[in-house]
Amino acid sequence: MTTNRRPPPLAFLCLVSVLCLLSSPSLASSAKRHYVVYLGGHNHGGSSATEADLQAVTDSHHDLLATHLGDMEKAKNAIRYSYTRHINGFTAVLDAEEAARIAKHPGVVSVFPDRMKKLHTTNSWDFMLLNKEIEIPSGKLIKVPSEIWKAARFGENVIIGNLDSGVWPESKSFNDKGYGPIPAKWKGLCENNTKIGVSCNRKLIGSRLYNKGFIEDGSTADPADLYNPRDMDGHGSHTLSTAGGNFVPGVDILSAAGGVAKGGAPRARVAAYKVCFVVEDGTSCADSDILAGFDAAIADGVDVLSVSLGSEDFADYSYLADGLAIGSFHAVRSGVVVVASAGNSGPVQGTVANFAPWIVTVGASTTDRNIDVHVELGNGDRLKGTALFQKPLPDHKQYKLASAADVKLPNATAEDAILCLPGTLDPTKAQGKILACLRGKTARVDKSRQAKNAGAIGVILCNDEASGIELVDDIHYVPTSHVVYKDGVKVFRYINGTKNPTAYIAPPVTTYGNKPAPSLAAFSSRGPNVVTPQILKPDVAAPGVNILAAYTMAGDDESRKYPYQLESGTSMACPHVAGVAALVKAVHPDWSPSAVHSAIMTTARTRGNTGDKMNDLNEHESSSFGYGAGHIRPNRAIKPGLVYEVAAHEYLELLCSIGYNSSDMGELLEKGYKCPKKVKSVFDHNYPSFSVPNLGSGPVTFKRRVKNVGPPGVYAAEVKEPYGVAVKVVPDVLKFDKYGEEKSFKVMVAAKWKGAAKGYEFGGLTWTDGDHYVRSPIFVTDNLVIDQSNKIVGTY
Ligand SMILES: *[C@@H]1O[C@H](CO)[C@@H](O)[C@H](O)[C@H]1NC(C)=O
Ligand SMILES: *[C@@H]1O[C@H](CO)[C@@H](O)[C@H](O)[C@H]1NC(C)=O
Ligand SMILES: *[C@@H]1O[C@H](CO)[C@@H](O)[C@H](O)[C@H]1NC(C)=O
Ligand SMILES: *[C@@H]1O[C@H](CO)[C@@H](O)[C@H](O)[C@H]1NC(C)=O
């Protein structure tokens, strides 16, 4: 199936920059490593493929490899994965010369070394009005399901998969009581259907494990994790239950944050694809395993895929040499909505990950629930922090307080001790005291662990200036209050100026309706998109701070095993959007992934519960670099009015537009497809947002189409111009006579004066019929300069 094709022209080879590296002799070496050989799509029609078709594909992979390795036996020994169903490709252990030769083989789209990604480490649904609070005649407030939950029947029969660290099948979130038969279209299964492995039921309908890439990488993990689809980390159960977990009443964690745990689509069916494993410094997930997960999930019949992992290194980036981008490309073209996390490298700009235009990219925000832990200082000051811990201080009285710097071991520096780093605290001095520790360098909970080990009875964890007002509800080893920077300064000042400083840490109290909310999390990765700056990323924000969801019971420390756990990260935000995508799919089963993507974006909101623009956690106004189109509004997403839809072939056109324009590339990704002679401008990709990274080079025109998915109506364009920028929409009125009708328009963007938009300027375009508001953000800057390693160098 790879015959009769000319080798891709060199121009294309060099776009996939790893190939350029491969052909450079200095890098050629005989050291073997694991490579992905990507061959594009299949001719056998994906879902309709027979066993014989799949075998023929694997045979062709063996043949191709044998041609370069000398014989069939060597080929069979070298190959690890053969992707046969939707993604065409294989992985093999090769040396650099072999890899370079294979890259030149006719029909090969790209060859790249397997690389490792990381996981981007529920009141939240009530906060987004999925449960509305109403007053019943007796005057009591009760919660009733929202419009979207009713319309979507809680996501009944939609199938949500995740690529993550597996699943804890015994969690109540995945219990199948009350579920009918598994939807007939489901082709997946539980691969390790045992008590030690994962047994499926009518709720948790699939579980698979992919570890070959991880093993070839030479990473080490506990065999109990590596060979078992069960979740030993907690992350996978957390994300999957956030997207589609059952209603589970009475869940609380250390008597705080209690309530009903639930997923966005609580009646959806769920399936776990384990591709990430616990390593010493977190988790690790190989591109080749991710690809295997995508190929299986598409073939199994998932409707929505939630992917809370990624890489944050974009040097030499190519969409066609990134397992997540390739896998999601095939998934979306097969009708699966793919939602992924933006990454946790904020607030630095230009850090947003998973920016492929076919992915729904999600940033993280706070909710209006706080867990307050009050601190009373000996001078009468009361501070409000947050944290969770098992046993409160025995009495409500003042305890001795010290700066961790003042209880240091003789061999430790004060700079290290104040951070409560391991091996810096002196038990003879720390015994029985509350320690003030500074945030930074080590994990927040490790600081309370060090304090506990040194005999301290409490911790005031003080933010440094950079972390500002960002607080996290971690479960600490001793009574702890995590306080904002300004309060931390007060604590250290008080200690400095007092002979015998004292403090009390109160037990946690849960409060709701806090303002302002949402705020964008400081850690949430920010735009601009440094690889394709004409596509604004992230797309939306969703709750990702202190999210309560299912966890693993595999922890080795008995005192720290919890069936439900609070976690923070864009990892937690992503499955919120996956849950909403499942609800939208339940209401509109025939909608394409791009229609769902558009509906979620154009109905999002940029203001918080005070009516003001959403803030960053450093108390500045946030922007589309943080929240994209805004914070999701699930109830609106089922009736967006209009959608910006992208046909499957338009993703190929997009790749042509951004330079992957060899005729072979198109043909390989889809039989019979060729890049158009005159490639479309990236600005004309039918995306629901507008991004102008280089207005200094002259005015820009976007072409767009919107499809009516509501009643007939007349929509008018309302523009909020970015500062210094003129935006004209032609035509500015669109009349729709029927459902499904599409209308085109242009958006012309020009500087109002020379040198306008020197900084980053934001605005918006809203189409409205008075009932629906179809809002898209607009971003404009004069001259965004990105260097070769995909770092922003400047805007001048
Ligand atoms: C799961 O299945 C794989 C492949 O058959 C096997 O290698 C592994 O040992 C199994 N794990 C468990 C926990 O049964
Ligand atoms: C200081 O010495 C103690 C042993 O007395 C050791 O455990 C600790 O790691 C040392 N700390 C540093 C920072 O070297
Ligand atoms: C506390 O005092 C020390 C010196 O005595 C000084 O270096 C430090 O900045 C003071 N810290 C605060 C928060 O005032
Ligand atoms: C691909 O696009 C680039 C930039 O637009 C152009 O220079 C190149 O000639 C194109 N290659 C092909 C094969 O069309």
mmCIF file with all atom_site columns, C-alpha atoms and ligand atoms in Angstrom, residues 191-192 194 196-197 209 211 224 227-229, ligand 1:
data_model
loop_
_atom_site.group_PDB
_atom_site.id
_atom_site.type_symbol
_atom_site.label_atom_id
_atom_site.label_alt_id
_atom_site.label_comp_id
_atom_site.label_asym_id
_atom_site.label_entity_id
_atom_site.label_seq_id
_atom_site.pdbx_PDB_ins_code
_atom_site.Cartn_x
_atom_site.Cartn_y
_atom_site.Cartn_z
_atom_site.occupancy
_atom_site.B_iso_or_equiv
_atom_site.pdbx_formal_charge
_atom_site.auth_seq_id
_atom_site.auth_comp_id
_atom_site.auth_asym_id
_atom_site.auth_atom_id
_atom_site.pdbx_PDB_model_num
ATOM   1  C CA . GLU A 1 191 ? -8.272 -6.096 28.162 1.00 0.00 ? 191 GLU A CA 1
ATOM   2  C CA . ASN A 1 192 ? -7.319 -7.222 31.664 1.00 0.00 ? 192 ASN A CA 1
ATOM   3  C CA . THR A 1 194 ? -9.619 -9.639 36.264 1.00 0.00 ? 194 THR A CA 1
ATOM   4  C CA . ILE A 1 196 ? -6.250 -7.400 39.902 1.00 0.00 ? 196 ILE A CA 1
ATOM   5  C CA . GLY A 1 197 ? -6.759 -5.730 36.558 1.00 0.00 ? 197 GLY A CA 1
ATOM   6  C CA . LEU A 1 209 ? -3.232 -0.557 28.540 1.00 0.00 ? 209 LEU A CA 1
ATOM   7  C CA . ASN A 1 211 ? 3.108  0.501  27.713 1.00 0.00 ? 211 ASN A CA 1
ATOM   8  C CA . ALA A 1 224 ? 2.134  -3.342 39.472 1.00 0.00 ? 224 ALA A CA 1
ATOM   9  C CA . TYR A 1 227 ? 1.424  -4.124 33.498 1.00 0.00 ? 227 TYR A CA 1
ATOM   10 C CA . ASN A 1 228 ? -1.928 -3.250 35.003 1.00 0.00 ? 228 ASN A CA 1
ATOM   11 C CA . PRO A 1 229 ? -4.603 -0.960 33.509 1.00 0.00 ? 229 PRO A CA 1
HETATM 12 C C1 . LIG B 2 .   ? -2.682 -7.434 31.409 1.00 0.00 ? 1   LIG B C1 1
HETATM 13 O O1 . LIG B 2 .   ? -2.545 -7.990 30.115 1.00 0.00 ? 1   LIG B O1 1
HETATM 14 C C2 . LIG B 2 .   ? -1.232 -7.964 29.605 1.00 0.00 ? 1   LIG B C2 1
HETATM 15 C C3 . LIG B 2 .   ? -1.278 -8.494 28.175 1.00 0.00 ? 1   LIG B C3 1
HETATM 16 O O2 . LIG B 2 .   ? -1.987 -9.685 28.088 1.00 0.00 ? 1   LIG B O2 1
HETATM 17 C C4 . LIG B 2 .   ? -0.306 -8.785 30.493 1.00 0.00 ? 1   LIG B C4 1
HETATM 18 O O3 . LIG B 2 .   ? 1.009  -8.677 30.049 1.00 0.00 ? 1   LIG B O3 1
HETATM 19 C C5 . LIG B 2 .   ? -0.401 -8.234 31.919 1.00 0.00 ? 1   LIG B C5 1
HETATM 20 O O4 . LIG B 2 .   ? 0.375  -9.004 32.792 1.00 0.00 ? 1   LIG B O4 1
HETATM 21 C C6 . LIG B 2 .   ? -1.837 -8.205 32.399 1.00 0.00 ? 1   LIG B C6 1
HETATM 22 N N1 . LIG B 2 .   ? -1.888 -7.565 33.712 1.00 0.00 ? 1   LIG B N1 1
HETATM 23 C C7 . LIG B 2 .   ? -2.622 -8.034 34.708 1.00 0.00 ? 1   LIG B C7 1
HETATM 24 C C8 . LIG B 2 .   ? -2.561 -7.257 35.984 1.00 0.00 ? 1   LIG B C8 1
HETATM 25 O O5 . LIG B 2 .   ? -3.313 -9.041 34.636 1.00 0.00 ? 1   LIG B O5 1
#
